[in-house]
CSV table of C-alpha atoms in Angstrom, one decimal:
chain,number,residue,atom,x,y,z
A,211,GLU,CA,5.5,7.3,18.6
A,212,ALA,CA,3.0,5.3,16.6
A,213,GLN,CA,4.9,3.0,14.2
A,214,VAL,CA,5.3,-0.2,12.4
A,215,THR,CA,8.8,-1.7,12.7
A,216,GLN,CA,10.3,-4.2,10.3
A,217,ASN,CA,13.5,-6.1,10.7
A,218,PRO,CA,15.9,-6.6,9.0
A,219,ARG,CA,15.7,-3.6,6.6
A,220,TYR,CA,18.2,-5.2,4.2
A,221,LEU,CA,19.1,-8.9,3.8
A,222,ILE,CA,21.1,-10.9,1.3
A,223,THR,CA,20.7,-14.6,1.5
A,224,VAL,CA,21.1,-17.7,-0.5
A,225,THR,CA,18.5,-20.1,-2.0
A,226,GLY,CA,17.0,-22.5,0.5
A,227,LYS,CA,18.2,-20.8,3.7
A,228,LYS,CA,15.1,-20.2,5.9
A,229,LEU,CA,14.6,-16.6,7.0
A,230,THR,CA,12.1,-14.6,9.0
A,231,VAL,CA,11.2,-10.9,8.6
A,232,THR,CA,9.7,-9.5,11.8
A,233,CYS,CA,7.0,-6.9,12.0
A,234,SER,CA,5.7,-5.2,15.1
A,235,GLN,CA,3.2,-2.4,15.6
A,236,ASN,CA,2.5,-0.4,18.7
A,237,MET,CA,-1.0,1.0,17.8
A,238,ASN,CA,-3.1,-2.0,19.0
A,239,HIS,CA,-4.3,-2.6,15.5
A,240,GLU,CA,-6.4,-5.7,14.7
A,241,TYR,CA,-5.5,-5.8,11.0
A,242,MET,CA,-1.9,-6.6,9.7
A,243,SER,CA,-0.7,-7.4,6.3
A,244,TRP,CA,2.4,-8.2,4.2
A,245,TYR,CA,2.9,-6.8,0.7
A,246,ARG,CA,5.7,-7.2,-1.8
A,247,GLN,CA,6.6,-4.4,-4.1
A,248,ASP,CA,8.2,-5.1,-7.5
A,249,PRO,CA,8.8,-2.7,-10.4
A,250,GLY,CA,5.9,-2.4,-12.7
A,251,LEU,CA,3.7,-4.6,-10.5
A,252,GLY,CA,2.9,-2.2,-7.6
A,253,LEU,CA,2.1,-3.7,-4.2
A,254,ARG,CA,0.8,-7.3,-4.1
A,255,GLN,CA,-0.6,-8.7,-0.9
A,256,ILE,CA,1.0,-11.9,0.4
A,257,TYR,CA,-0.9,-12.6,3.6
A,258,TYR,CA,-3.1,-10.7,6.0
A,259,SER,CA,-4.5,-11.1,9.5
A,260,MET,CA,-7.8,-9.8,10.7
A,261,ASN,CA,-6.9,-10.5,14.4
A,262,VAL,CA,-4.9,-12.8,16.6
A,263,GLU,CA,-4.8,-16.4,15.3
A,264,VAL,CA,-6.8,-15.3,12.2
A,265,THR,CA,-4.7,-15.3,9.0
A,266,ASP,CA,-5.6,-15.6,5.3
A,267,LYS,CA,-3.9,-15.7,1.9
A,268,GLY,CA,-3.5,-12.7,-0.2
A,269,ASP,CA,-2.8,-12.6,-3.9
A,270,VAL,CA,0.7,-14.1,-3.9
A,271,PRO,CA,1.1,-16.4,-0.9
A,272,GLU,CA,3.2,-19.2,-2.5
A,273,GLY,CA,6.5,-19.7,-0.7
A,274,TYR,CA,5.5,-17.7,2.4
A,275,LYS,CA,4.1,-18.4,5.8
A,276,VAL,CA,2.9,-16.2,8.6
A,277,SER,CA,1.7,-16.4,12.1
A,278,ARG,CA,-0.3,-14.1,14.5
A,279,LYS,CA,0.2,-15.3,18.0
A,280,GLU,CA,0.2,-11.8,19.5
A,281,LYS,CA,-1.7,-8.7,18.4
A,282,ARG,CA,1.4,-6.6,17.9
A,283,ASN,CA,3.6,-9.1,15.9
A,284,PHE,CA,3.1,-10.6,12.4
A,285,PRO,CA,6.3,-12.3,11.2
A,286,LEU,CA,6.8,-13.3,7.5
A,287,ILE,CA,8.6,-16.6,7.1
A,288,LEU,CA,10.3,-17.8,3.9
A,289,GLU,CA,11.0,-21.5,4.5
A,290,SER,CA,13.1,-22.1,1.4
A,291,PRO,CA,13.7,-18.7,-0.3
A,292,SER,CA,14.2,-18.7,-4.1
A,293,PRO,CA,15.5,-15.9,-6.4
A,294,ASN,CA,12.0,-15.0,-7.5
A,295,GLN,CA,11.3,-13.8,-3.9
A,296,THR,CA,13.9,-11.1,-4.3
A,297,SER,CA,11.8,-8.0,-3.6
A,298,LEU,CA,10.9,-5.1,-1.3
A,299,TYR,CA,8.6,-6.2,1.5
A,300,PHE,CA,6.2,-4.0,3.4
A,301,CYS,CA,4.3,-4.8,6.6
A,302,ALA,CA,1.2,-2.7,7.3
A,303,SER,CA,-1.4,-2.4,10.1
A,304,GLY,CA,-4.7,-0.8,10.5
A,305,LEU,CA,-8.0,-0.8,12.5
A,306,ASN,CA,-10.7,-3.3,11.5
A,307,LEU,CA,-13.8,-1.0,11.7
A,308,ALA,CA,-15.4,-0.6,8.3
A,309,GLY,CA,-17.0,2.8,7.5
A,310,GLY,CA,-15.4,4.7,10.3
A,311,PRO,CA,-12.9,7.5,10.0
A,312,SER,CA,-10.0,5.1,10.1
A,313,THR,CA,-11.3,3.0,7.2
A,314,GLY,CA,-8.5,2.1,4.8
A,315,GLU,CA,-5.8,3.9,6.7
A,316,LEU,CA,-2.9,1.5,6.8
A,317,PHE,CA,0.3,2.3,8.5
A,318,PHE,CA,3.4,1.0,6.7
A,319,GLY,CA,6.8,0.0,7.9
A,320,GLU,CA,9.8,1.3,6.1
A,321,GLY,CA,10.3,-1.8,4.1
A,322,SER,CA,12.7,-4.8,4.0
A,323,ARG,CA,14.8,-5.3,0.9
A,324,LEU,CA,15.5,-8.9,0.4
A,325,THR,CA,17.9,-10.4,-2.1
A,326,VAL,CA,18.0,-14.1,-2.7
A,327,LEU,CA,21.1,-15.4,-4.6
B,246,ALA,CA,-13.0,-9.2,-6.6
B,247,GLN,CA,-11.9,-5.6,-7.1
B,248,SER,CA,-9.1,-4.3,-9.3
B,249,VAL,CA,-7.4,-1.0,-10.0
B,250,THR,CA,-5.8,0.3,-13.1
B,251,GLN,CA,-3.4,3.2,-13.2
B,252,LEU,CA,-2.9,4.0,-16.8
B,253,ASP,CA,0.2,6.1,-16.5
B,254,SER,CA,3.3,4.6,-15.1
B,255,GLN,CA,5.2,7.9,-15.2
B,256,VAL,CA,4.1,11.5,-15.3
B,257,PRO,CA,6.7,14.2,-15.8
B,258,VAL,CA,5.6,17.7,-15.0
B,259,PHE,CA,7.2,21.1,-14.4
B,260,GLU,CA,7.0,22.8,-11.0
B,261,GLU,CA,3.9,25.0,-10.5
B,262,ALA,CA,2.1,23.2,-13.3
B,263,PRO,CA,-1.1,21.3,-12.6
B,264,VAL,CA,-1.2,17.5,-12.6
B,265,GLU,CA,-3.8,14.7,-12.9
B,266,LEU,CA,-3.0,11.1,-12.1
B,267,ARG,CA,-5.6,8.7,-13.4
B,268,CYS,CA,-7.1,5.8,-11.6
B,269,ASN,CA,-9.9,3.5,-12.8
B,270,TYR,CA,-11.4,0.7,-10.8
B,271,SER,CA,-13.4,-2.4,-11.4
B,272,SER,CA,-15.9,-3.9,-8.9
B,273,SER,CA,-19.3,-5.6,-8.9
B,274,VAL,CA,-20.0,-4.1,-5.4
B,275,SER,CA,-19.7,-0.8,-3.7
B,276,VAL,CA,-16.2,0.3,-2.9
B,277,TYR,CA,-14.1,2.6,-0.9
B,278,LEU,CA,-11.2,4.3,-2.8
B,279,PHE,CA,-7.9,5.6,-1.6
B,280,TRP,CA,-4.7,7.3,-2.8
B,281,TYR,CA,-1.4,6.6,-1.1
B,282,VAL,CA,1.9,8.3,-1.6
B,283,GLN,CA,5.4,6.7,-1.3
B,284,TYR,CA,8.4,9.1,-1.0
B,285,PRO,CA,11.8,7.7,-1.9
B,286,ASN,CA,13.0,5.0,0.4
B,287,GLN,CA,9.9,5.2,2.6
B,288,GLY,CA,6.7,3.2,3.2
B,289,LEU,CA,3.4,4.4,1.9
B,290,GLN,CA,1.2,7.0,3.6
B,291,LEU,CA,-2.5,7.8,3.1
B,292,LEU,CA,-3.1,10.9,0.9
B,293,LEU,CA,-6.9,10.9,0.8
B,294,LYS,CA,-9.9,8.6,0.7
B,295,TYR,CA,-13.5,8.4,-0.5
B,296,LEU,CA,-15.9,6.5,1.7
B,297,SER,CA,-19.3,8.2,1.0
B,298,GLY,CA,-20.9,11.6,0.6
B,299,SER,CA,-19.3,14.3,-1.5
B,300,THR,CA,-17.6,13.0,-4.5
B,301,LEU,CA,-14.8,15.6,-4.3
B,302,VAL,CA,-12.4,14.7,-1.5
B,303,LYS,CA,-9.5,16.8,-0.3
B,304,GLY,CA,-6.3,15.3,1.1
B,305,ILE,CA,-3.0,16.4,2.5
B,306,ASN,CA,-0.4,18.6,0.7
B,307,GLY,CA,-3.1,20.3,-1.5
B,308,PHE,CA,-4.2,17.1,-3.4
B,309,GLU,CA,-7.8,16.3,-4.2
B,310,ALA,CA,-9.6,13.6,-6.0
B,311,GLU,CA,-13.0,13.1,-7.6
B,312,PHE,CA,-15.1,10.0,-7.4
B,313,ASN,CA,-17.0,9.3,-10.6
B,314,LYS,CA,-19.2,6.3,-10.3
B,315,SER,CA,-20.4,6.2,-13.8
B,316,GLN,CA,-16.9,6.2,-15.2
B,317,THR,CA,-15.5,4.1,-12.3
B,318,SER,CA,-12.7,6.6,-11.9
B,319,PHE,CA,-11.0,8.3,-9.0
B,320,HIS,CA,-8.5,10.7,-10.5
B,321,LEU,CA,-6.0,12.6,-8.3
B,322,ARG,CA,-5.3,16.3,-9.0
B,323,LYS,CA,-3.2,19.1,-7.8
B,324,PRO,CA,-3.4,22.6,-9.3
B,325,SER,CA,0.3,23.5,-8.7
B,326,VAL,CA,2.9,20.9,-7.9
B,327,HIS,CA,6.2,21.4,-6.0
B,328,ILE,CA,9.5,19.6,-6.3
B,329,SER,CA,8.7,17.9,-3.0
B,330,ASP,CA,5.7,16.2,-4.6
B,331,THR,CA,8.1,13.9,-6.5
B,332,ALA,CA,7.0,10.4,-5.4
B,333,GLU,CA,5.2,7.3,-6.4
B,334,TYR,CA,1.4,7.5,-6.1
B,335,PHE,CA,-0.8,4.4,-5.6
B,336,CYS,CA,-4.6,4.2,-6.1
B,337,ALA,CA,-6.3,1.5,-3.9
B,338,VAL,CA,-9.7,0.0,-3.5
B,339,THR,CA,-11.6,-2.1,-1.0
B,340,ARG,CA,-15.2,-3.2,-1.0
B,341,THR,CA,-17.5,-1.5,1.5
B,342,GLY,CA,-17.9,-3.4,4.7
B,343,THR,CA,-14.2,-4.2,4.9
B,344,ALA,CA,-11.9,-1.7,6.6
B,345,SER,CA,-8.3,-2.5,5.5
B,346,LYS,CA,-8.0,-5.2,2.9
B,347,LEU,CA,-6.8,-2.9,0.1
B,348,THR,CA,-6.0,-3.8,-3.5
B,349,PHE,CA,-3.4,-1.5,-4.9
B,350,GLY,CA,-2.7,-0.3,-8.5
B,351,THR,CA,0.7,-0.6,-10.1
B,352,GLY,CA,1.6,3.0,-9.2
B,353,THR,CA,2.3,6.3,-11.0
B,354,ARG,CA,5.7,7.9,-10.6
B,355,LEU,CA,5.3,11.7,-10.5
B,356,GLN,CA,8.5,13.4,-11.5
B,357,VAL,CA,8.5,17.2,-10.8
B,358,THR,CA,11.3,19.3,-12.4
B,359,LEU,CA,12.2,22.9,-12.5
């Protein structure tokens, strides 16, 4: 089954304790991205990756790191979490062929709800 | 850069009534446009998209949207909604030539009641 898998789905942590949210896709997609969803603000892009070893900042990258060592995995790292990073996080993947039938079709994970105390 | 404005944060509607969710975009270059739907406690899934050609596009679950370049709009419509359509709907845009780097609007919550 084609899917994007995020872990953990729920996490409560404390300020400053490093954490990693994993994301894995089994569709051989080149493109992967992390979004955070907050009430009234919609989805805001944190980081994205066009392919292995190619990552770039999105609109709200401060306080986050990513890596893309393998095509299927795109972990999100919070080195020193703060309460303003309490949010619902989504990982998404898609093909990287503009104009084709798959253009813009992102596949989303089920989300990771993070609370930082 | 591209941006998307969804003017209505919430739209209440009775079952079997028609509905329109509004989306306006801003861009200095040609764009692709999308509507995604998020059901409760789930991730987003693609509803429909406009890449080129006919300005009226049809998607899943009976939804359709019309691209209006002069008004920079991409409104979503359904002639008769069901309870199961209750969800949050996001309009998104990316410039032509890029496949997946989408910019999303703030979302419209569609609440369908009996």
